[in-house]
GROMACS .gro file of C-alpha atoms in nm:
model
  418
    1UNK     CA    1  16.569  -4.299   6.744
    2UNK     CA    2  16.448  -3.984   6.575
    3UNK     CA    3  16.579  -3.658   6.479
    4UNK     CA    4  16.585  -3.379   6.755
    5UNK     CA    5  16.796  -3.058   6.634
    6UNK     CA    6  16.923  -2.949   6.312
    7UNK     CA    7  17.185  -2.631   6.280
    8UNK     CA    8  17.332  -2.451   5.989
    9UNK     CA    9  17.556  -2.196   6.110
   10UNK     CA   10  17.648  -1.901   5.798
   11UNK     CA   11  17.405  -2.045   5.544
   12UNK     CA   12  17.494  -1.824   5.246
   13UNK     CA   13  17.727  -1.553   5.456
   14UNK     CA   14  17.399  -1.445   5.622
   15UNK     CA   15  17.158  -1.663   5.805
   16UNK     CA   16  17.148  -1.867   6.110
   17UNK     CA   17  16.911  -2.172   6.106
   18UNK     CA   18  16.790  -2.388   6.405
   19UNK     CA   19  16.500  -2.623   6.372
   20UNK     CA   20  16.410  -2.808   6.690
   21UNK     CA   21  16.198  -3.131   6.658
   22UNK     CA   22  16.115  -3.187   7.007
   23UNK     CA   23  15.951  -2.770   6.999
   24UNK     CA   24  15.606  -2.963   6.926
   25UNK     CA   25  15.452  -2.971   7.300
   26UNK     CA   26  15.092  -3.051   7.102
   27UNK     CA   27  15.201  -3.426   7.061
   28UNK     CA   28  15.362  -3.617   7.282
   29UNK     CA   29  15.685  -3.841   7.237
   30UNK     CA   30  15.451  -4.147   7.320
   31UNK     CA   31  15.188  -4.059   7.096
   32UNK     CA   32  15.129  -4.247   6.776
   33UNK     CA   33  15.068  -3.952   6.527
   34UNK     CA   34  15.357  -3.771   6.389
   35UNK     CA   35  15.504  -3.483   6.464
   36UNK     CA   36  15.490  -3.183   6.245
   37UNK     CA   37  15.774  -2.917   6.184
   38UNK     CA   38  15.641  -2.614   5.943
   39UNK     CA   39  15.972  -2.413   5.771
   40UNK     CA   40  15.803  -2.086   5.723
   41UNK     CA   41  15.917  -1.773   5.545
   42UNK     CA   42  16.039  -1.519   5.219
   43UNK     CA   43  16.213  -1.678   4.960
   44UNK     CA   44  16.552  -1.689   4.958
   45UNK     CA   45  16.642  -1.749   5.322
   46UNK     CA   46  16.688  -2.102   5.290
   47UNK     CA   47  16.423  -2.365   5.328
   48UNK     CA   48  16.444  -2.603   5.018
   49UNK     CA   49  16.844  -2.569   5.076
   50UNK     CA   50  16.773  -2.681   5.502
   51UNK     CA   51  16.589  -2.969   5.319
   52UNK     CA   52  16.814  -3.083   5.109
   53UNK     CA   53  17.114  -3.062   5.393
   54UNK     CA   54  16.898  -3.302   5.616
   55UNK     CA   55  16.833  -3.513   5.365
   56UNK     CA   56  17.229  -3.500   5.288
   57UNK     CA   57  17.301  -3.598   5.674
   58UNK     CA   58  17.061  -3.860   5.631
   59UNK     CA   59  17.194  -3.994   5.336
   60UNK     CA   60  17.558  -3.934   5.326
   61UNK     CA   61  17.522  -3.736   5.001
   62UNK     CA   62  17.731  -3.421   5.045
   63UNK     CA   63  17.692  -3.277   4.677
   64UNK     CA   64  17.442  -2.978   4.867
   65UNK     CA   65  17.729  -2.881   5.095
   66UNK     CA   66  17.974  -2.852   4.801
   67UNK     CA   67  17.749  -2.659   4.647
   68UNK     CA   68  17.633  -2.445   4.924
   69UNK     CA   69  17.797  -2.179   5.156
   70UNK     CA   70  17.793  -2.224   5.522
   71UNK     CA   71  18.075  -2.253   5.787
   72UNK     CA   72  17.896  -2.519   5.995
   73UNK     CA   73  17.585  -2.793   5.952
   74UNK     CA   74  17.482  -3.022   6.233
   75UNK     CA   75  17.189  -3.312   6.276
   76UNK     CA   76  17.148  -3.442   6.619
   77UNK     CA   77  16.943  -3.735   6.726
   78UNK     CA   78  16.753  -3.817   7.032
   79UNK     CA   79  17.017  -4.086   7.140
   80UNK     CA   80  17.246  -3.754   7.195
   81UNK     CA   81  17.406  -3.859   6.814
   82UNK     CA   82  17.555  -3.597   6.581
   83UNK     CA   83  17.658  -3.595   6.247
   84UNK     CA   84  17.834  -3.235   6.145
   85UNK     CA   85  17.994  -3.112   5.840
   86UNK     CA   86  18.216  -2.792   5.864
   87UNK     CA   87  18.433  -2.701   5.525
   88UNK     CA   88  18.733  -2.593   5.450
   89UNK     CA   89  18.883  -2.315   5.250
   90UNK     CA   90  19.214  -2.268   5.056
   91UNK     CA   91  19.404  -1.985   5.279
   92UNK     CA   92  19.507  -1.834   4.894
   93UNK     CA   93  19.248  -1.924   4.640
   94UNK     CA   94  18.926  -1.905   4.940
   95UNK     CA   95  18.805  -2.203   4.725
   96UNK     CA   96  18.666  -2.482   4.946
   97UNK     CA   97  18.977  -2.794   5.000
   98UNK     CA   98  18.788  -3.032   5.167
   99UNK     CA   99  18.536  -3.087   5.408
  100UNK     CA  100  18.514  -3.277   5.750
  101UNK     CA  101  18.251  -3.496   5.854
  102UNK     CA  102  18.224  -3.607   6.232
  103UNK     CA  103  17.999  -3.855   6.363
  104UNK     CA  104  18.079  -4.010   6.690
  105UNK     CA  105  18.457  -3.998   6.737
  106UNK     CA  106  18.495  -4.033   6.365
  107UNK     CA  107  18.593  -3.800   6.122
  108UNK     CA  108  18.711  -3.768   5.724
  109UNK     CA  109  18.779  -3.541   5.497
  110UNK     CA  110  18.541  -3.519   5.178
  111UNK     CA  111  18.680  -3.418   4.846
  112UNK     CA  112  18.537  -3.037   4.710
  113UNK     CA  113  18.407  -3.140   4.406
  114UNK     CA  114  18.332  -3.534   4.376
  115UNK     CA  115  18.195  -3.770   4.584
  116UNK     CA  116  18.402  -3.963   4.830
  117UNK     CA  117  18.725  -3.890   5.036
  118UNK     CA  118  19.012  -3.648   4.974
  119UNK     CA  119  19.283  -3.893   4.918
  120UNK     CA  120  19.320  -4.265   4.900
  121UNK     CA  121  19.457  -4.235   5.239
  122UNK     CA  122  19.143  -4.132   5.403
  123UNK     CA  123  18.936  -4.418   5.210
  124UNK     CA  124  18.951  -4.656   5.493
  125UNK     CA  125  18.869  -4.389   5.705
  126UNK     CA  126  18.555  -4.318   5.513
  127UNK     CA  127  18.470  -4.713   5.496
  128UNK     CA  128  18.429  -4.718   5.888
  129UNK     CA  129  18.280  -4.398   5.867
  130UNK     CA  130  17.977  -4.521   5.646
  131UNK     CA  131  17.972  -4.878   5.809
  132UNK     CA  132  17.934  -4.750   6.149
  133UNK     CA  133  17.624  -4.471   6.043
  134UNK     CA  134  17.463  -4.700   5.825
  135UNK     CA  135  17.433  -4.953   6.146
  136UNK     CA  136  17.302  -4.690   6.358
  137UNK     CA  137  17.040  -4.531   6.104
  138UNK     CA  138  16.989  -4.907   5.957
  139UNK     CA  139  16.573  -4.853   6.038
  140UNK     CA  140  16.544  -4.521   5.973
  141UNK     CA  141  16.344  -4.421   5.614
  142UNK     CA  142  16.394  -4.069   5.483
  143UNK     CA  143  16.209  -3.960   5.161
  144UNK     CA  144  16.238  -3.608   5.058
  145UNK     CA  145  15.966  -3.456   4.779
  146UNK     CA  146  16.039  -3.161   4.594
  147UNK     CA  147  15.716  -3.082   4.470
  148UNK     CA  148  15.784  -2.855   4.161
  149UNK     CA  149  15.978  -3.180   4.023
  150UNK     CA  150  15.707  -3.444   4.089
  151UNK     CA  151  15.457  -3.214   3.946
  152UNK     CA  152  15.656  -3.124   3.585
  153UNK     CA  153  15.724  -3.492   3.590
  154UNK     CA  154  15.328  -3.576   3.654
  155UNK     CA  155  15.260  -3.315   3.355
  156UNK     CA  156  15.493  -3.494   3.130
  157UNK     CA  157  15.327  -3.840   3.238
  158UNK     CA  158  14.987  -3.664   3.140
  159UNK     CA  159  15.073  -3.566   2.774
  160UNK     CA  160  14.927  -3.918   2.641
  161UNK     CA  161  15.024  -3.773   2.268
  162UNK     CA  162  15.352  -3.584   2.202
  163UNK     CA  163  15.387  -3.431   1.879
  164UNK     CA  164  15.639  -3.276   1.736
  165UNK     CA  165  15.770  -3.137   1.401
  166UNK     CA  166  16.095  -3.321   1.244
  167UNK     CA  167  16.190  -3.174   0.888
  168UNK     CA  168  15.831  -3.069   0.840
  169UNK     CA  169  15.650  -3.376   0.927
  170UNK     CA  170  15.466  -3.482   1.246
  171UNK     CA  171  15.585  -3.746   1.505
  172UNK     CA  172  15.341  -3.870   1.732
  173UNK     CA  173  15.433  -4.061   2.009
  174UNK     CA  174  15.167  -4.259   2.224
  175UNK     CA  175  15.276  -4.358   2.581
  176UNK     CA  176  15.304  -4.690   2.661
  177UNK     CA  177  15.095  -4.792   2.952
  178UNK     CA  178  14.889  -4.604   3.204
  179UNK     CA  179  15.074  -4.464   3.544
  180UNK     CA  180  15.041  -4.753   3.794
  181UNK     CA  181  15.293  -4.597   4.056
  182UNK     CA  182  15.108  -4.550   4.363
  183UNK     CA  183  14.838  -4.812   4.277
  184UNK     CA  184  15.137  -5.067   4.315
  185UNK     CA  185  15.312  -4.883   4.591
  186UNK     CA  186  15.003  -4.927   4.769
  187UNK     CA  187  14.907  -5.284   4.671
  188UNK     CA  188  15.313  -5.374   4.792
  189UNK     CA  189  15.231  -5.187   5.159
  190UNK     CA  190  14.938  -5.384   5.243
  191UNK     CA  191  15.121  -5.699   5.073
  192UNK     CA  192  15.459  -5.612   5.286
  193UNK     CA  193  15.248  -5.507   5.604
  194UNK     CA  194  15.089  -5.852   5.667
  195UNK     CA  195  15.399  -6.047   5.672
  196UNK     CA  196  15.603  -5.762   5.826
  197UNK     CA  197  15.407  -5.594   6.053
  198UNK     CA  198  15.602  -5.439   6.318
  199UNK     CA  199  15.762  -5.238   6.045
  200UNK     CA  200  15.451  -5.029   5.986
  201UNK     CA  201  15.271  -5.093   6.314
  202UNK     CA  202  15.363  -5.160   6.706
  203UNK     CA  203  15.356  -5.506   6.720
  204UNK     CA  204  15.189  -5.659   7.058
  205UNK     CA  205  15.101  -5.985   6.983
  206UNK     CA  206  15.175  -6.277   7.258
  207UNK     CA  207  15.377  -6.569   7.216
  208UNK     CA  208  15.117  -6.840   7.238
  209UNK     CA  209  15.344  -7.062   7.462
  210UNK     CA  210  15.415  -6.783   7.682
  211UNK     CA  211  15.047  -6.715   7.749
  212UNK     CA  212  14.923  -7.080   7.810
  213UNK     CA  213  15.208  -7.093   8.081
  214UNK     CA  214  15.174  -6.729   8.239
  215UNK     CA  215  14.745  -6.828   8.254
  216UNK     CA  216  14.811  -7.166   8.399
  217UNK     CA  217  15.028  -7.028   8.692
  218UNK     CA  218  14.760  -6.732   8.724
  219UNK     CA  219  14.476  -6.908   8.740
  220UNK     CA  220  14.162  -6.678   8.705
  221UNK     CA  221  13.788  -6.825   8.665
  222UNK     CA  222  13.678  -6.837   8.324
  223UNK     CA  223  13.354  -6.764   8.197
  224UNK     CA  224  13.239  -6.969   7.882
  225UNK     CA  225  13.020  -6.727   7.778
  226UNK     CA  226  13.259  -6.488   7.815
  227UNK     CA  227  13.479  -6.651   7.585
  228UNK     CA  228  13.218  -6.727   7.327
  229UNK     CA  229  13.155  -6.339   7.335
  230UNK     CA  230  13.513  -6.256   7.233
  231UNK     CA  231  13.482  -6.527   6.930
  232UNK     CA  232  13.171  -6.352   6.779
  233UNK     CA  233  13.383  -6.016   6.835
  234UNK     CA  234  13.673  -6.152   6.631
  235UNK     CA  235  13.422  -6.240   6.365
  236UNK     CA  236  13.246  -5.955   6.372
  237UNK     CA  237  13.504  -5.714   6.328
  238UNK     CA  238  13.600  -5.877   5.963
  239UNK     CA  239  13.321  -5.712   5.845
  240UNK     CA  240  13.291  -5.416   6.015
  241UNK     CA  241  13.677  -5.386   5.905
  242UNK     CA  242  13.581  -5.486   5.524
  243UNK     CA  243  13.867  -5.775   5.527
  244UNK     CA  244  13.729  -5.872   5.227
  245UNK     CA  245  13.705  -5.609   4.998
  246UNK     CA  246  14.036  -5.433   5.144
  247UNK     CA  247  14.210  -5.758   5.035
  248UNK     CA  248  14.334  -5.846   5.372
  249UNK     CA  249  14.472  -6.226   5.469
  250UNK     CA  250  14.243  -6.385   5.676
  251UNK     CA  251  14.288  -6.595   6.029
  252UNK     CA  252  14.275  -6.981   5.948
  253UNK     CA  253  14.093  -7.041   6.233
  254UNK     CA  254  13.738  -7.300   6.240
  255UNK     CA  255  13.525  -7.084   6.460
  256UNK     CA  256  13.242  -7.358   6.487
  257UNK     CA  257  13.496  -7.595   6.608
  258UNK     CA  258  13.629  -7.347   6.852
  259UNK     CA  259  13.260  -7.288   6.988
  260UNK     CA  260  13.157  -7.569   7.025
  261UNK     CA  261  13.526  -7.667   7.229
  262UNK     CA  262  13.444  -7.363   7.466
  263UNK     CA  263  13.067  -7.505   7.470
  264UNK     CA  264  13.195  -7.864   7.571
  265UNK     CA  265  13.494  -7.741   7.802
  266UNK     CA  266  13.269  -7.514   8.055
  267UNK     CA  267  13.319  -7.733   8.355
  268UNK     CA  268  13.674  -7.785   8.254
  269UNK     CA  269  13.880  -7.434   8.356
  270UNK     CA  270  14.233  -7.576   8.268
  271UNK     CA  271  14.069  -7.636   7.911
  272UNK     CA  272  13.895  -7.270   7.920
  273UNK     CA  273  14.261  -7.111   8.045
  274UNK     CA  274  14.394  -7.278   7.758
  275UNK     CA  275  14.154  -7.141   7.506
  276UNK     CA  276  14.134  -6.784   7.655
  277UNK     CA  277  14.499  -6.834   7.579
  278UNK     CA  278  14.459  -6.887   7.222
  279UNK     CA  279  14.220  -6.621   7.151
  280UNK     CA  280  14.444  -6.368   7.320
  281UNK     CA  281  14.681  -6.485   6.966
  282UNK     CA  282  14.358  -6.429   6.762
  283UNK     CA  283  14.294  -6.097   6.912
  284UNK     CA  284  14.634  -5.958   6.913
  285UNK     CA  285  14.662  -6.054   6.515
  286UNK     CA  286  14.258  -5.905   6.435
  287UNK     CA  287  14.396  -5.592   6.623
  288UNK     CA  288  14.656  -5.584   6.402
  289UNK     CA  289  14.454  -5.637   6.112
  290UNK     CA  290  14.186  -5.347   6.214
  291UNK     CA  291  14.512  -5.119   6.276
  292UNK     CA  292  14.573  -5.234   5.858
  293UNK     CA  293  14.190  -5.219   5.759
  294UNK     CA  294  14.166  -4.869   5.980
  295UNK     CA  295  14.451  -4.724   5.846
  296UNK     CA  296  14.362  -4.821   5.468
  297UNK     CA  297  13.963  -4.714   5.515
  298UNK     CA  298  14.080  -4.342   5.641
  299UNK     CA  299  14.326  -4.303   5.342
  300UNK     CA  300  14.028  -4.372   5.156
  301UNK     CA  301  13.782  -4.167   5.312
  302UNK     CA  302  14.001  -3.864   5.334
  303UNK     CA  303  14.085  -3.882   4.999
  304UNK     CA  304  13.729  -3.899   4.908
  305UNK     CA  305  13.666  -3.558   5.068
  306UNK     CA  306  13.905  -3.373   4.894
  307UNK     CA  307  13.761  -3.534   4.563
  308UNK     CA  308  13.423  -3.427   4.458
  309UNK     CA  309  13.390  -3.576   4.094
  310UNK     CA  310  13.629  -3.907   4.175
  311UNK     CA  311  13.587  -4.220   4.401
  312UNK     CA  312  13.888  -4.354   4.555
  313UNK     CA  313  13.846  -4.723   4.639
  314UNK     CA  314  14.091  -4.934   4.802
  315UNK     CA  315  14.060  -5.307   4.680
  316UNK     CA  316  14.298  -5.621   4.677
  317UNK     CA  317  14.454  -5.458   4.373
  318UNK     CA  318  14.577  -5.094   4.573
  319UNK     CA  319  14.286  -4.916   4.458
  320UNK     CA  320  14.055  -4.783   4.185
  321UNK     CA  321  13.975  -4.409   4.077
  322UNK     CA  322  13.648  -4.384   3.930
  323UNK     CA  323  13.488  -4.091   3.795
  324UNK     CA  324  13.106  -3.991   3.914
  325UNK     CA  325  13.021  -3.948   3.550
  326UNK     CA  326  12.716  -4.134   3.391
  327UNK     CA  327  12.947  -4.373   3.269
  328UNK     CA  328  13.158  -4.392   3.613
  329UNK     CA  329  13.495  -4.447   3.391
  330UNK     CA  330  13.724  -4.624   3.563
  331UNK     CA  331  14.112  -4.353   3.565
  332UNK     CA  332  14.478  -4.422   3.602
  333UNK     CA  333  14.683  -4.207   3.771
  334UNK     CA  334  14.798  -4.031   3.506
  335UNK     CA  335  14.427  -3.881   3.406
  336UNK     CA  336  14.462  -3.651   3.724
  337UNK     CA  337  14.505  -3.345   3.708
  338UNK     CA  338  14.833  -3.169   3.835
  339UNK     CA  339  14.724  -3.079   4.199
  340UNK     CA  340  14.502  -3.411   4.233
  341UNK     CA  341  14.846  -3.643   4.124
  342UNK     CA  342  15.022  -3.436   4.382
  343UNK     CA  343  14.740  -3.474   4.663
  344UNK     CA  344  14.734  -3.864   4.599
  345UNK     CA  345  15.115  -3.908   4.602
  346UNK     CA  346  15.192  -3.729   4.949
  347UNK     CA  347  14.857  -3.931   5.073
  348UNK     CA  348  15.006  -4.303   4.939
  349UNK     CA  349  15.367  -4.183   5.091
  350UNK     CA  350  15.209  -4.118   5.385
  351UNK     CA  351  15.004  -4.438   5.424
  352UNK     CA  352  15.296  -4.660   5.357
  353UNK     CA  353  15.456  -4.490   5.652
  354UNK     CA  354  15.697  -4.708   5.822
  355UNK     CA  355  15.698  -4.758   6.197
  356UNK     CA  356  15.933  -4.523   6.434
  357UNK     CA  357  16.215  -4.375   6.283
  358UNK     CA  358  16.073  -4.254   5.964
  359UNK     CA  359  16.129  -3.882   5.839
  360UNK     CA  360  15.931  -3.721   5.523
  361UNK     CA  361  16.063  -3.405   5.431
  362UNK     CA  362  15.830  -3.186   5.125
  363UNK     CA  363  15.940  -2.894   5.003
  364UNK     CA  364  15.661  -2.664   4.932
  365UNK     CA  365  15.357  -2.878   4.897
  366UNK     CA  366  15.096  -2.640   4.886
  367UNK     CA  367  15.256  -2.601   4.522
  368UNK     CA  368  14.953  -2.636   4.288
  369UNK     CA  369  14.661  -2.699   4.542
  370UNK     CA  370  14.358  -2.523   4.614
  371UNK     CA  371  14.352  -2.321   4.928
  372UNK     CA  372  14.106  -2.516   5.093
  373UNK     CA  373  14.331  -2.839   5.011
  374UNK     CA  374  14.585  -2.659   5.196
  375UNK     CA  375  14.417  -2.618   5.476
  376UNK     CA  376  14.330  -2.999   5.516
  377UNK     CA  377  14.683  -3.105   5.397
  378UNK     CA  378  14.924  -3.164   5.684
  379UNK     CA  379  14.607  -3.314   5.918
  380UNK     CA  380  14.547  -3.523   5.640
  381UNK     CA  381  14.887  -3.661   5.650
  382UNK     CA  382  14.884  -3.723   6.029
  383UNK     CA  383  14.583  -3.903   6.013
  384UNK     CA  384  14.665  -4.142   5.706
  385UNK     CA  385  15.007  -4.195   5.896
  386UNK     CA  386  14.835  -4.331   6.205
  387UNK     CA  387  14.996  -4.531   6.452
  388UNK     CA  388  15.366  -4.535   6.274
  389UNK     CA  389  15.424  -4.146   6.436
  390UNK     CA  390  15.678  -4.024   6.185
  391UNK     CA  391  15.846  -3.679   6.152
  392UNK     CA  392  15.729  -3.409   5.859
  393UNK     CA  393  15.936  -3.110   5.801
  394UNK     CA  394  15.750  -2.873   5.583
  395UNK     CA  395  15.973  -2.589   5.411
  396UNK     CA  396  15.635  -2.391   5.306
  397UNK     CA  397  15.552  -2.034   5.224
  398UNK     CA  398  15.191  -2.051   5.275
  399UNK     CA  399  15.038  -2.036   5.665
  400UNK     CA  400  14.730  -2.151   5.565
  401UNK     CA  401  14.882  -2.535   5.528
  402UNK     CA  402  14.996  -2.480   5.894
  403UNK     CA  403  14.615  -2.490   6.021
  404UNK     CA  404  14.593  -2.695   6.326
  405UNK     CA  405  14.995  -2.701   6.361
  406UNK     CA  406  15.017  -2.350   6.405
  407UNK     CA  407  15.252  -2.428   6.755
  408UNK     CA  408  15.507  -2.608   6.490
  409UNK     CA  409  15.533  -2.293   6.239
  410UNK     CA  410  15.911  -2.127   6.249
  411UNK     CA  411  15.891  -1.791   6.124
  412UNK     CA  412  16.169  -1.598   6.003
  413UNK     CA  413  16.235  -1.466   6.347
  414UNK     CA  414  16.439  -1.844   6.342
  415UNK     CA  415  16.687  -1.733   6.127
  416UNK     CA  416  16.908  -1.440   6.245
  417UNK     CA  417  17.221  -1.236   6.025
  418UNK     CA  418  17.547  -1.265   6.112
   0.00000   0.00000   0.00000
């Protein structure tokens, strides 16, 4: 399931916002790379407050409608879902009473000001409400950035010394310990991956069982050599892959035992079936480890391109920044500057990409970035996302961060007065 329309109707007594997911013809709905929607346009017509809204749908946190004005908000799904919001206003006052919420053939009424229902009686309501969305969106992952926060909170994280003046004296206050954020949100995805997967990757890998059974019914002649070939491939690709240094489990598998089997089983083709069997399980789990190891090496790489006096290296430990000077320091995160902090976090949120079903919504994240880091941005993304094909929704005011995805920009010509 993934998001396919989202409607504001009267956002702030003057616009008119659709923003259709399946408008991307450039990528297909089978294709593993994710699909791009760019918010374009003048300040004030409503991106960041679009953002927030989705993320509100996708949450169930309805503090941005309470705050916002707009007669009607809707977020369909490509299972023909909806989840709408309309509010409602005091006939004498024209202050806002209470708000519906539909999804399905539920509804209930949201108090104005806090969270929750309108009145006790509407609780249980609400309680089947959540229950039965929560089921239904139970594998989808939303993350929204806004990118002014994450970059005053980066600057704060960089001041290693804060001093300030208390009755005439000086306080100086040293931080604690370096930033280690995204080195351990990276070390926990390729930790997480291995033992989960299908929840990063499409999982294909045969039941062994299954395969013995199917090959022994569907007899096909078996070439030793051919299966000897296919061992030295498995091998092969561990260190063409960099297993090692990427930190990645290994198969416990004896492949001089398994050679010489194949070697000693040539004449024997209910043995070889059996075997080719096998190594269709070692193949299917090495594919799975070179979608890791590929997926971990272009993060790296790409990262290295933007960064001309840093090396990015990913190791069993996330990874390692280390400068190009004489003495090749060794950085934490927070020895970035602004713009290279923000680079690296949208990077790491889009490696640990979950499989299907995951939507990352950035508001404005050209903010602080070169122009020529714009430009790379969003195909940057895609790429380091490979194979888990979520959505990005980009509320930006810059075209240049739209290069290559100019068929996904929305221009102000989306969003029409009353």
């Amino acid at each position: 399931m993934k998001i396919s329309k989202f409607e504001v109707v009267g956002l702030f007594d003057l616009y008119n916002h659709k923003l259709d997911f399946n408008g991307n013809k450039k990528i297909s709905p089978e294709s593993e790379q994710a699909s791009v929607i760019m918010i374009f346009g003048r300040n004030g017509i409503g991106k960041t407050t679009i953002l927030r809204m989705i993320e509100g749908l996708m949450t169930l946190d309805f503090d941005t409608f309470r705050n916002s004005k707009f007669k009607f908000a809707c977020l369909s799904f490509s299972n023909g879902h909806k989840i709408s919001v309309e509010p409602k206003f005091d006939e004498t006052t024209t202050n806002l009473s209470h708000m519906f919420v539909t999804y399905k053939e539920l509804t209930v009424r949201l108090h104005p000001k806090t969270k929750g229902s309108l009145t006790t009686e509407d609780k249980e309501q609400e309680t089947a409400f959540v229950k039965e969305y929560n089921k239904d969106l139970d594998k989808f992952s939303f993350e929204f950035i806004d990118t002014e926060r994450l970059i005053r909170k980066n600057i704060r994280e960089e001041m290693l010394i804060e001093e300030a003046s208390l009755k005439g004296k000086t306080i100086r206050k040293q931080k604690s310990e370096p930033n280690k954020y995204l080195v351990e949100k990276v070390k926990s995805f390729v930790r997480d991956s291995q033992i989960n997967f299908s929840n990063y990757f499409t999982r294909t890998e045969p039941e062994l069982f299954d395969r013995i059974i199917s090959n022994l019914e569907n007899k096909q002649q078996i070439q030793d050599k051919d299966l000897l070939e296919r061992v030295n491939t498995i091998s092969k690709s561990e260190k063409e892959y960099k297993i090692d240094q990427l930190g990645l489990a290994k198969e416990k598998w004896d492949k001089k035992k398994l050679t010489d089997t194949i070697k000693d089983s040539k004449t024997d083709q209910n043995k070889l079936t059996i075997i080719a069997s096998y190594l269709e399980v070692l193949e299917s789990r090495n594919n799975e480890r070179m979608s890791l190891a590929e997926r971990l090496l272009t993060f790296e790489r790409l990262l290295n391109e933007f960064f001309l006096d840093k090396v990015i290296s990913i190791n069993s430990d996330g990874f390692t920044i280390t400068s190009t000077n004489r003495s090749q320091d060794v950085l934490n995160e927070s020895q970035l500057s602004t713009g290279e902090y923000h680079l690296l976090y949208l990077t790491v949120l889009a490696l640990c990409t979950k499989v299907k079903g995951t939507v990352i919504a950035i508001d404005e994240p050209e903010m602080s970035m070169h122009i020529g880091w714009q430009r790379k941005l969003v195909q940057t993304l895609v790429q380091v996302s490979s194979k888990a094909s979520p959505q990005m929704i980009f509320a930006t005011h810059s075209p240049d961060i739209a290069t290559n995805f100019s068929n996904s920009l929305i221009t102000e010509d989306y969003a029409t007065k009353n």
